[in-house]
XYZ file of C-alpha atoms in Angstrom:
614
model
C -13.514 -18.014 8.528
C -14.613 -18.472 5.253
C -13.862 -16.053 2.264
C -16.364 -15.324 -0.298
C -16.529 -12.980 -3.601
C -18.931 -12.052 -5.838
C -19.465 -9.582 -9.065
C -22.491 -8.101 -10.743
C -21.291 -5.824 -13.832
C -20.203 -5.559 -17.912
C -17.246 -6.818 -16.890
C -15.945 -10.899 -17.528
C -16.529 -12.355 -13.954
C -14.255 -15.555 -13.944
C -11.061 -13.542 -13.851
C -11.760 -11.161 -11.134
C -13.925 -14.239 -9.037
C -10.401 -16.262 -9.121
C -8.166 -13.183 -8.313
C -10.283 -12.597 -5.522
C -10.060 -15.795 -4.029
C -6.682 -15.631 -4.246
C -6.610 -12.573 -2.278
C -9.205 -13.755 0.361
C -6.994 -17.468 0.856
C -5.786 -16.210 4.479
C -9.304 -16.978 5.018
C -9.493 -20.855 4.805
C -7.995 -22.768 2.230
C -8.717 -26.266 2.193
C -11.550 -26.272 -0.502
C -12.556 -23.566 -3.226
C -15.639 -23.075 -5.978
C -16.997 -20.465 -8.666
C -20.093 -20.405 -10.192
C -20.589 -17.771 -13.474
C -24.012 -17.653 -14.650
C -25.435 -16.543 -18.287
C -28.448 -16.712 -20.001
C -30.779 -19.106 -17.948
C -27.711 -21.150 -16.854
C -24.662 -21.540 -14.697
C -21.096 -23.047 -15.065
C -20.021 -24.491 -11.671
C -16.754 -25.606 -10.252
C -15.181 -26.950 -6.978
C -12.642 -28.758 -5.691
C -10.465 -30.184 -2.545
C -7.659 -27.792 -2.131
C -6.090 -24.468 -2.304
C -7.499 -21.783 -5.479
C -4.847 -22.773 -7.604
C -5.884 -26.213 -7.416
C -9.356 -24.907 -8.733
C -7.668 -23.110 -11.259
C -5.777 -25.798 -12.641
C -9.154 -27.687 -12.431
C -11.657 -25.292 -14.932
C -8.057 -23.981 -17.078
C -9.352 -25.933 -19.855
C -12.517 -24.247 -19.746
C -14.099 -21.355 -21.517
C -16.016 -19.402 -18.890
C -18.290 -16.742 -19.521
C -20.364 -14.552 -17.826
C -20.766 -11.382 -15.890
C -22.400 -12.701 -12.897
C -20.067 -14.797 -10.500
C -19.680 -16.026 -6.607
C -16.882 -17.558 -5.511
C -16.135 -19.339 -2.295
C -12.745 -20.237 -0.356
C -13.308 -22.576 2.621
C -12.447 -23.136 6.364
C -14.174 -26.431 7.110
C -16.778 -26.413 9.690
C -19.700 -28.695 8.796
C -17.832 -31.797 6.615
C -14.232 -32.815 5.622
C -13.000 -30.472 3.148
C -14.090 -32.286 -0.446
C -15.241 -31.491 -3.711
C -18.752 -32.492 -2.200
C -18.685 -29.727 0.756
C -17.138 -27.185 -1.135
C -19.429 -23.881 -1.770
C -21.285 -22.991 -3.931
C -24.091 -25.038 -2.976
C -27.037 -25.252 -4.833
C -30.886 -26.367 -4.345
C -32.634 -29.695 -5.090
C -33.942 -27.879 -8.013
C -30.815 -26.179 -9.237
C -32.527 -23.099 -9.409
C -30.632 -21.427 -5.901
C -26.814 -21.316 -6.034
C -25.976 -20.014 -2.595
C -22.185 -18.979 -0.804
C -21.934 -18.897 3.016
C -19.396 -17.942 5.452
C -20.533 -18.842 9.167
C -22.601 -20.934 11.456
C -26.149 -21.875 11.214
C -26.568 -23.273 14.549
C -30.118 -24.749 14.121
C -29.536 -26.392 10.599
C -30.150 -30.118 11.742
C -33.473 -28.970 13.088
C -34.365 -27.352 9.509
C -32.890 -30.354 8.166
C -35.165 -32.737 9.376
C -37.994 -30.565 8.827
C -36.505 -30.577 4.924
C -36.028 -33.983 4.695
C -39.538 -34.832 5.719
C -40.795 -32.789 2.734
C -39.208 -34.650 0.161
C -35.438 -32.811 -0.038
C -32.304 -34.723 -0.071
C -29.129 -33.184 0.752
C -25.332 -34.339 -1.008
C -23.179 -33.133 1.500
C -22.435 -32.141 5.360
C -22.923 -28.993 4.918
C -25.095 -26.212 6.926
C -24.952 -24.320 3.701
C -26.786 -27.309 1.650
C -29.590 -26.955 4.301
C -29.699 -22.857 3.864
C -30.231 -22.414 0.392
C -32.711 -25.743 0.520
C -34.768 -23.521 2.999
C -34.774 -20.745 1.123
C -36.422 -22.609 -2.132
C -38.800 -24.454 0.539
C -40.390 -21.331 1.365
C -40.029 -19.937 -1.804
C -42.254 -22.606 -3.718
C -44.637 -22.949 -0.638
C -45.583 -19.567 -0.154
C -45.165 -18.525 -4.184
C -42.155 -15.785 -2.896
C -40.009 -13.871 -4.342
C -36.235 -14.444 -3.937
C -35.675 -11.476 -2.104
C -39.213 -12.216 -0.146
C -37.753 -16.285 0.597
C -34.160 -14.959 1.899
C -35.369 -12.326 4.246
C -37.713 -14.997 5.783
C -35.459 -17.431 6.121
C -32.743 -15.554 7.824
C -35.439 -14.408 10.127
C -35.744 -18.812 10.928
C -32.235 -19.466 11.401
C -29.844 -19.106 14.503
C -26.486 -18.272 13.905
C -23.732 -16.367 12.050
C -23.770 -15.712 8.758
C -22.790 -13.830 5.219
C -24.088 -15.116 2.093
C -24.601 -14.421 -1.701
C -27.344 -15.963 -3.645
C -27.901 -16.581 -7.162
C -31.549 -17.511 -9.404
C -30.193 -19.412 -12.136
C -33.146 -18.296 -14.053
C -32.831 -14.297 -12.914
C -28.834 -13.730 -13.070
C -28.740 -10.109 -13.038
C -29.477 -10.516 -9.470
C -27.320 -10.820 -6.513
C -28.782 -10.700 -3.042
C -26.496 -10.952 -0.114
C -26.971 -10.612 3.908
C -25.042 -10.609 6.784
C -25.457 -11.415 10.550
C -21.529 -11.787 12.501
C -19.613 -12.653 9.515
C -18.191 -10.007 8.112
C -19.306 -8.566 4.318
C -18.573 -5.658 2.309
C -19.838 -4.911 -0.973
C -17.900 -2.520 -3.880
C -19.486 -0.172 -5.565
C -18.402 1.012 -8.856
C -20.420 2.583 -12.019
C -22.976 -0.123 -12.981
C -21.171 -2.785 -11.047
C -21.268 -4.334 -7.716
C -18.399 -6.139 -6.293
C -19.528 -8.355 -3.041
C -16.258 -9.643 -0.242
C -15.635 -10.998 3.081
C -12.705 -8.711 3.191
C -12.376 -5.619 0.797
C -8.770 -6.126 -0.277
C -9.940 -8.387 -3.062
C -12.082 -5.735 -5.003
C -9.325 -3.120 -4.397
C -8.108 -3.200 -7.897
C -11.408 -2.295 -9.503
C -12.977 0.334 -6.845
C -12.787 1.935 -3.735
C -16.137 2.603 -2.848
C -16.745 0.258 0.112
C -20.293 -0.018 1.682
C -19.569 -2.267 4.916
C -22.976 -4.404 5.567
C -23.918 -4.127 9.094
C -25.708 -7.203 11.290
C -29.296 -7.919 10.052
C -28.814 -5.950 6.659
C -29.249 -7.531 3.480
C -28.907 -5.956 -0.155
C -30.550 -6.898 -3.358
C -28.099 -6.244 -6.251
C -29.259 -5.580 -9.599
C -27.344 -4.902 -12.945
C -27.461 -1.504 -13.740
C -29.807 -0.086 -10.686
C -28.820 1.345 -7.767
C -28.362 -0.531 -4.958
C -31.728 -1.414 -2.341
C -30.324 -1.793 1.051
C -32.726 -3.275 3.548
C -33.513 -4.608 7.287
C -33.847 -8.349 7.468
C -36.336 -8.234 10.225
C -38.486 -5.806 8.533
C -37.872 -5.282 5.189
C -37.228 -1.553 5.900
C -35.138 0.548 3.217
C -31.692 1.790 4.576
C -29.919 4.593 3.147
C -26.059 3.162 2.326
C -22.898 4.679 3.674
C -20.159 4.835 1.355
C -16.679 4.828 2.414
C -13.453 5.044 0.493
C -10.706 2.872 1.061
C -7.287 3.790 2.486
C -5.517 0.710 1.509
C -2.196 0.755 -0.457
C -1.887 -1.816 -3.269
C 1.176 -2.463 -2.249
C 0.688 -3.728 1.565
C -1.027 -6.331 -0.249
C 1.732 -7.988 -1.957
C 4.728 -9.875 -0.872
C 7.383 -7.618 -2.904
C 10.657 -8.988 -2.267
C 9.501 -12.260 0.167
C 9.004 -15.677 -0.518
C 6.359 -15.052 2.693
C 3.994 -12.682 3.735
C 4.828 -14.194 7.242
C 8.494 -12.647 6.587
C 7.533 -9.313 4.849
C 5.446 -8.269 7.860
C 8.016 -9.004 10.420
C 10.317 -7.441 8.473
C 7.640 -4.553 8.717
C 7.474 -4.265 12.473
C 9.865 -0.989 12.804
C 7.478 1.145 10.520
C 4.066 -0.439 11.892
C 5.111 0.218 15.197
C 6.257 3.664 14.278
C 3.475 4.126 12.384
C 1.278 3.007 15.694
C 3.223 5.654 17.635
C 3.048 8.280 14.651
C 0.539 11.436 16.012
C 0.333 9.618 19.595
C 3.800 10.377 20.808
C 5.017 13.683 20.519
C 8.842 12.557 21.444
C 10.497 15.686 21.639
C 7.922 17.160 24.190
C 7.245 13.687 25.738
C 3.399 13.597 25.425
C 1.259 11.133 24.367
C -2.708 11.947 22.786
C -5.153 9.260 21.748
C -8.220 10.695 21.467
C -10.412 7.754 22.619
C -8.686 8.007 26.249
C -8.875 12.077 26.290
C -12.572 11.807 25.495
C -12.818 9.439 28.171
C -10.165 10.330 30.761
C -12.673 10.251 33.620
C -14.050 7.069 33.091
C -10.219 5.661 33.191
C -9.074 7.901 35.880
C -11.577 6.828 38.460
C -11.638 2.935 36.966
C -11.778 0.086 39.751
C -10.401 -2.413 37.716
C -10.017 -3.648 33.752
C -11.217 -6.409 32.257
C -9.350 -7.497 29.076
C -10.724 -9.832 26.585
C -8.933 -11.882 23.327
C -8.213 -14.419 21.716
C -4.872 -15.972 20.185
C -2.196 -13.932 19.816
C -4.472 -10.583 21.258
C -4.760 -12.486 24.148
C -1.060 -12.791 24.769
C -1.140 -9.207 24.329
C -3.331 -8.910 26.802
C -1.109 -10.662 29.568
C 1.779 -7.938 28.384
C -1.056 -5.128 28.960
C -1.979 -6.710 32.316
C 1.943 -5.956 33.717
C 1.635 -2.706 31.812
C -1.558 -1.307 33.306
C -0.818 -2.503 36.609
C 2.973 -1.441 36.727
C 2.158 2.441 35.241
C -1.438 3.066 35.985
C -2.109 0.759 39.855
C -5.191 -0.943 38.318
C -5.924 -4.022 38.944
C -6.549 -6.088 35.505
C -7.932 -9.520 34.437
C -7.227 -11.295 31.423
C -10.237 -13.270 29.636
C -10.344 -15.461 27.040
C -13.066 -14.431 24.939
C -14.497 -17.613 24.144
C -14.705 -18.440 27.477
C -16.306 -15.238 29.108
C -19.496 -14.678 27.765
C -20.527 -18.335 28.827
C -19.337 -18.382 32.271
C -21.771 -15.873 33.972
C -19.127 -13.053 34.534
C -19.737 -10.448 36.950
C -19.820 -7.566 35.165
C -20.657 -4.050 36.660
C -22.399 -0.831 35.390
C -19.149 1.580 34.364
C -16.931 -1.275 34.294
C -14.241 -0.583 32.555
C -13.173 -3.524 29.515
C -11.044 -3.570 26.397
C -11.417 -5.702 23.763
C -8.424 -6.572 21.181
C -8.368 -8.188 18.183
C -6.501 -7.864 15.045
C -9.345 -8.287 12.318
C -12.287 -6.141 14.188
C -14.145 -9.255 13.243
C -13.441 -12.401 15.565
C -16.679 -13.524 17.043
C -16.038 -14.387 20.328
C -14.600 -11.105 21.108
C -17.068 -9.339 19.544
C -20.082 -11.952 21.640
C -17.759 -10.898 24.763
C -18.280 -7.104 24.069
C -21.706 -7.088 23.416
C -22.132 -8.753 26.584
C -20.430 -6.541 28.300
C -22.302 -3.307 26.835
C -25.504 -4.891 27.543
C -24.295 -5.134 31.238
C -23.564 -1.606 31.081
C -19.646 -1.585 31.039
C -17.573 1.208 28.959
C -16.018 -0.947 26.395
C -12.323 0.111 24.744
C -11.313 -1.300 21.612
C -8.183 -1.975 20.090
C -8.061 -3.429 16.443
C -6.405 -2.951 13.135
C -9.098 -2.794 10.331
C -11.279 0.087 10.184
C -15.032 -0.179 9.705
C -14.679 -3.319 11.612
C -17.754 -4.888 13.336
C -15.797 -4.216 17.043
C -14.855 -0.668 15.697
C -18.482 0.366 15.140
C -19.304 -1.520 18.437
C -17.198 -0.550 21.223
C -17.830 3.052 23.053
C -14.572 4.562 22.300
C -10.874 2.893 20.754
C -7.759 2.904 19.229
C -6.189 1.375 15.596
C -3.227 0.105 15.472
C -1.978 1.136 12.123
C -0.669 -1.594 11.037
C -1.498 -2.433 7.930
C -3.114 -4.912 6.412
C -2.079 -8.816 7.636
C -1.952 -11.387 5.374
C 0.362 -14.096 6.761
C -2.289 -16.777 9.233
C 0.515 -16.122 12.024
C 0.423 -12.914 13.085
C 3.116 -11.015 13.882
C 3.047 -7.215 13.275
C -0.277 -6.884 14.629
C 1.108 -8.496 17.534
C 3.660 -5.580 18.270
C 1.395 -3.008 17.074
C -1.355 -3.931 20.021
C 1.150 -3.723 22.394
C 2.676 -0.658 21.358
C -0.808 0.826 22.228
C -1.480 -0.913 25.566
C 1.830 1.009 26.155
C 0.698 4.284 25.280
C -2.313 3.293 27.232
C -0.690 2.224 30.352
C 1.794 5.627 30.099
C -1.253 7.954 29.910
C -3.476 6.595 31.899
C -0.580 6.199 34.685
C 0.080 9.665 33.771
C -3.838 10.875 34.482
C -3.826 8.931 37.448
C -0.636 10.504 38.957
C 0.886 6.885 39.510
C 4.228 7.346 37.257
C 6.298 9.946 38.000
C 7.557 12.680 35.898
C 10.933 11.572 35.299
C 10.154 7.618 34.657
C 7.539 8.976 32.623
C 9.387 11.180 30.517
C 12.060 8.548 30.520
C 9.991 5.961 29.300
C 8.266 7.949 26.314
C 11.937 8.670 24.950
C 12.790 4.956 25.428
C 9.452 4.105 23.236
C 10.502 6.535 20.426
C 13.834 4.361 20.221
C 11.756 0.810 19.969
C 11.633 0.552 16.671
C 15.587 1.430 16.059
C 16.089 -1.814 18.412
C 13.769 -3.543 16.818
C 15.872 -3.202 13.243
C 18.530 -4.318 15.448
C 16.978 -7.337 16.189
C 15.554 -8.294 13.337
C 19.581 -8.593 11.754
C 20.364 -11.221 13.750
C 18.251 -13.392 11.190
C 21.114 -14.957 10.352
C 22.396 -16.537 13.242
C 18.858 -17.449 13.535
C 18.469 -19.238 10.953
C 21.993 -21.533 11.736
C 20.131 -22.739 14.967
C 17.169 -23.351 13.039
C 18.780 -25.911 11.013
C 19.826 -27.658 14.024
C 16.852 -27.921 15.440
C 14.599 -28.036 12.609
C 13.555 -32.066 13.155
C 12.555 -31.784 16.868
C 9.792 -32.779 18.178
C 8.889 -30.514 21.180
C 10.275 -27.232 22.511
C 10.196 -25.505 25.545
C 9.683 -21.620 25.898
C 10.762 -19.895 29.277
C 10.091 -16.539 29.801
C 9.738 -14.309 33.120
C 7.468 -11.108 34.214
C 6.463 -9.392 31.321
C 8.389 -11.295 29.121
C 6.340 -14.819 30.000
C 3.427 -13.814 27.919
C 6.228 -13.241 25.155
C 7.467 -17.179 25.947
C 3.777 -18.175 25.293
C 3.597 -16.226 21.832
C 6.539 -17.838 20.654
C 5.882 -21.308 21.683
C 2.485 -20.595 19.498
C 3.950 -19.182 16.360
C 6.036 -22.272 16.008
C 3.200 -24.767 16.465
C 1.275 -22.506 14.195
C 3.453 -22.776 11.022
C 5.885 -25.266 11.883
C 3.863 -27.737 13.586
C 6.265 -28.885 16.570
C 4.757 -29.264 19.830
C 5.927 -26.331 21.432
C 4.490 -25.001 25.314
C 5.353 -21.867 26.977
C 5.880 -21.666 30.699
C 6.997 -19.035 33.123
C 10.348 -19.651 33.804
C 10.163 -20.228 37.818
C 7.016 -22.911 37.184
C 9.900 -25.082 34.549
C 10.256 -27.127 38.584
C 6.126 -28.002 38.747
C 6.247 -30.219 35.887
C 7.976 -29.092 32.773
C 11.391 -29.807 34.100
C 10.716 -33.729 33.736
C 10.206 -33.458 29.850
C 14.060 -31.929 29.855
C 16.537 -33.967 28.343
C 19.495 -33.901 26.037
C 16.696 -33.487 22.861
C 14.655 -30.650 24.374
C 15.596 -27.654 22.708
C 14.473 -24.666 25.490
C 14.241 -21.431 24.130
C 15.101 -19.229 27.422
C 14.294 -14.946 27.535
C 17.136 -13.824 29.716
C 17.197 -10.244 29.260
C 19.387 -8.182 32.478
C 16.511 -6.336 33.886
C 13.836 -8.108 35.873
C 14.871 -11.162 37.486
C 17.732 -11.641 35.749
C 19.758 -13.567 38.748
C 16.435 -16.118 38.799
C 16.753 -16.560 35.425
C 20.574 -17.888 35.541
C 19.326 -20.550 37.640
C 16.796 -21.779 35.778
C 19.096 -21.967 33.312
C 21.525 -23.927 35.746
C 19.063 -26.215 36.056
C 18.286 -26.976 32.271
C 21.883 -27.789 31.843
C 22.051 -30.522 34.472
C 19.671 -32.225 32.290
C 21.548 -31.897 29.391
C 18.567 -29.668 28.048
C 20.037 -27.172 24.955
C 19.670 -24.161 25.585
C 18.780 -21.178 23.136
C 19.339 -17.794 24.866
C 17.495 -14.201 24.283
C 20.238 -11.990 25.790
C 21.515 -8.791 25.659
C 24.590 -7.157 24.418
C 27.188 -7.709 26.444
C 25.660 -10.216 28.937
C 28.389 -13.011 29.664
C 27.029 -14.913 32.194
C 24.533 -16.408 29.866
C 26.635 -16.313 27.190
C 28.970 -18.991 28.302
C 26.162 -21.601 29.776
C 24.065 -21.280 26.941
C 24.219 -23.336 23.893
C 23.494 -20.675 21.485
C 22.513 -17.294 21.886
C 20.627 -14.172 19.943
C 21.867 -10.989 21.268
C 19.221 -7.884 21.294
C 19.849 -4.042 22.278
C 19.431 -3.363 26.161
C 15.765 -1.992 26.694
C 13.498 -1.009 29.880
C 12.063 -3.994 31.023
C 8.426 -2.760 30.669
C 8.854 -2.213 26.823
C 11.484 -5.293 26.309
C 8.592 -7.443 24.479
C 8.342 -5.501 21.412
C 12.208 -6.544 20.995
C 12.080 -10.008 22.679
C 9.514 -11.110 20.340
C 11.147 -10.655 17.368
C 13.894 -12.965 17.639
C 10.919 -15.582 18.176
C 8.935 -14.799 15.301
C 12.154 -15.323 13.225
C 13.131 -18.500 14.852
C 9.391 -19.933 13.639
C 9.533 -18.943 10.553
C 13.317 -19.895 9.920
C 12.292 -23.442 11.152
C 8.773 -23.828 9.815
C 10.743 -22.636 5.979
C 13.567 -25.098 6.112
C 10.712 -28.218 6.893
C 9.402 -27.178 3.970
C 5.968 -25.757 5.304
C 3.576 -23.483 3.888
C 3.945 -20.622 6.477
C 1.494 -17.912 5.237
C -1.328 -21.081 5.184
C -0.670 -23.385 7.651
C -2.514 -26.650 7.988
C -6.529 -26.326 9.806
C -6.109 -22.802 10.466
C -7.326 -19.113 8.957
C -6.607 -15.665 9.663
C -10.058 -14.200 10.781
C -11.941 -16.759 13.071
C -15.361 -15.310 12.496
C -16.795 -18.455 13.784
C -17.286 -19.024 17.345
């Protein structure tokens, strides 16, 4: 959750240590620290707050040095202070030490610590790390390198680190176990990152550190990969970066929240783009042609996420079981791997996630490959630690995500579970030619509507100041669009913080329906397909309650039109592919609201884009 950076090189290290923090903020951003390190000595600085805070803090300050780690915090162990802000360093101030992760056994080492004379200033799990590391290091007379790879060996837990000897600082040595850490590699320099996108500037050489690998970084020598359990030499596998600089920046927008779902017609293109042949209606992903049989003669599906991937999920449960007659459960990852889940031999489960890197999902699918399932994965980042896990999978193209609230990866995943669904159906002989057909020409239109949609931003944002000061909403959504009611009741509590709960429409009567009053707003999908006529009733029934009513319609629906009390019109589209256009207007509405409160929306309060903590 965490974001950490580091540099090794001829290079100043303060300037690129506080542009990568800015970059890696999505991460956690409630307390940031540097340390640069010269000659036998260290500047270090931290503080409660977001980078620029830290900035502000050391601007005064003449830093040099061309060693550096840096550290951007989601708070786990400790209220986010000065005092639990990374780096950490050792009772001796010798170790300077960055973390990102869990160490689940740390009170046990603690006490063990603390009966041997060390003291410890803050809460921190990352305090009693490095304080291990310089136990065995002065007990045993170890090397750095000889101390980290034993204690990693002691700990339970999740993990990426960076450590520092303040009396050897031409030496970096980092190590990862579940948290995610990748390490730039230019001439005579070494750039070290949770995420990749903050190095980008200077190289794009990428060497992505897998689970129970450490390196030992040293200026101007090449680079000694090793195990951690047994110290054996690995030869590293350089990749090059595809990013564009300019996904990376918010151009034109106040938000990256609002660039990316102004994005959503080219990501989902893009997500279509070599999959979909439209003119001659076929669709090819290689990681279901590889596999056809194993889909073809699948018993059921098993799909597992978290957040917003999970919501996806629900869509790709009425997908897969409309198109392809499977039957399919939806899991929450962070419930399945401790609930003793029956999982068969050839089982068939997908995975989703938007990072490649949130730890419950990837727990859930090593489980499930160590029951012998075929695990399918569907994520955006390649390299990813689910990418270089699952059997076979698909990308979803969509570039790069900065905003906490995610929104293009949201259509992007479904775009695939579409494709999915279609082919798989199509293998299976359980969609007909002509639906078929019909449906892949519909897809190629999606992101057309979508632009559609997304100019209705500002009628949009004229309900948004009327309801900007509420204190709960109510999402209703039907079918395949209820999982879309549930994604935008989240983005709104997400960035705007308003208690917001999504329900399908026909359960409003089980309980909802007595929160309904003349200051509920209720934010009602009533597109014409599905159960439209159900829908009007519900509706009916909000309105003798004196509920107000905010429609998702269609063009030229005017039943709805007249009983609601406002309404966003979207293009007619099938039912089965209706979320990727019934979302936007959703995504809109939270940000619209979220803005005008005055809200940070790309880095909303207690939460961070890549939950690599389980």
């Amino acid at each position: 959750m965490c974001g950490i950076i580091g540099y090794l090189g001829h290079r100043e290290a303060y300037p690129i240590l506080i542009s990568g923090l800015k970059k890696l903020e999505y991460r956690g951003y409630d307390s940031s620290g540097i340390a640069v390190f010269y000659d036998n000595g260290y500047n270090l600085y931290k503080t409660k707050g977001r980078v620029s805070e830290l900035e502000k803090k050391i601007s005064s300050f003449k830093i040099q040095g061309k060693t550096g780690i840096g550290h951007t915090r989601w708070a786990t162990h400790g209220i986010p202070d000065d005092i639990n802000a990374h780096p950490h360093v050792s009772n001796s101030n010798e170790l300077i030490m960055i973390h990102n992760g869990i160490i689940e056994n740390y009170y046990a080492i603690k006490i063990i610590l603390l009966k041997n004379g060390f003291t410890f200033k803050s809460k921190t799990d990352t305090e009693v790390l490095v304080n291990l590391i310089e136990f065995l290091k002065k007990e045993n007379k170890l090397s750095l390198e000889e101390a980290v790879r034993i204690s990693l060996n002691e700990i339970v837990g999740a993990y990426s680190i960076a450590i520092v000897e303040k009396s050897n600082p031409e030496t970096i040595i980092i190590a990862k176990l579940g948290s995610p850490l990748s390490l730039g590699i230019q001439e005579k320099e070494f750039f070290i990152a949770s995420d990749p996108i903050s190095f980008i500037d200077y190289t794009k050489n990428v060497l992505y550190l897998k689970d129970g690998e450490m390196a030992i970084l040293k200026k101007n020598q090449e680079l000694d990969l090793r195990k951690i359990r047994n110290n054996h030499r690995l030869n590293p596998i350089i990749k090059k970066l595809q990013i564009n600089l300019k996904e990376i920046e918010k151009g034109k927008y106040k938000y990256f929240m609002l660039k990316e779902i102004y994005e959503q017609p080219k990501t989902i293109l893009d997500t279509l783009r070599g999959r979909l042949l439209i003119p001659e209606k076929i669709i090819c992903i290689n990681g279901i042609e590889s596999n056809k049989d194993v889909f073809i003669n699948a018993k059921c599906i098993t799909i597992i996420a978290c957040g917003t991937s999970w919501h996806a999920s629900l869509i790709g449960e009425y997908l897969l079981e409309e198109l392809a007659r499977i039957p399919v459960e939806v899991e929450y990852a962070s419930e399945f791997r401790y609930r003793n889940p029956i999982v068969r031999k050839k089982d068939v489960i997908i995975v989703i996630s938007q990072s490649g890197e949130t730890a419950d999902t990837l727990s859930a699918l090593k489980l499930a490959k160590k029951k012998g399932a075929f695990v399918f994965g569907i994520c955006n980042v390649a390299g990813s630690s689910i990418a270089r896990n699952v059997d076979a999978g698909a990308y979803t193209h969509a570039g790069p995500e900065i905003g906490v609230a995610s929104t293009k990866a949201f259509t992007a995943q479904i775009t695939v579970l579409i494709l999915l669904a279609l082919i798989i159906g199509k293998y299976r002989s359980t969609i007909n030619d002509c639906r078929y057909q019909f449906l892949c020409k519909e897809l190629g239109s999606i992101p057309e509507k979508v632009n559609y949609a997304l100019e209705m931003d500002n009628s949009i944002k004229k309900i948004s100041k009327i309801y900007y000061d509420v204190n709960n909403f109510l999402y209703l959504g039907r079918g395949i669009n209820f999982p879309v009611a549930l994604e935008g009741a989240l983005k709104l509590k997400e960035i705007s913080y308003i208690h917001a709960e999504g329900y399908p429409a026909a359960e409003m009567k089980h309980g909802p329906i007595a929160l309904i009053d003349e200051n509920m707003p209720v934010v009602i999908i009533a597109t014409k397909k599905g159960c439209y006529d159900k829908i009007i009733g519900n509706i009916q029934e909000i309105k003798a309650r004196k509920g107000k009513i905010i429609a998702i319609i269609n063009e030229g629906d005017i039943q709805v039109n007249m009983l609601a009390d406002h309404v966003i019109k979207i293009p007619n589209t099938s039912e089965i592919l209706s979320p990727l256009v019934t979302v936007i207007p959703l995504q809109l509405l939270a940000y619209q609201i979220a803005y005008i409160r005055g809200e940070n929306v790309d880095q909303p309060r207690n939460l961070a884009k890549s939950v690599t903590v389980e």
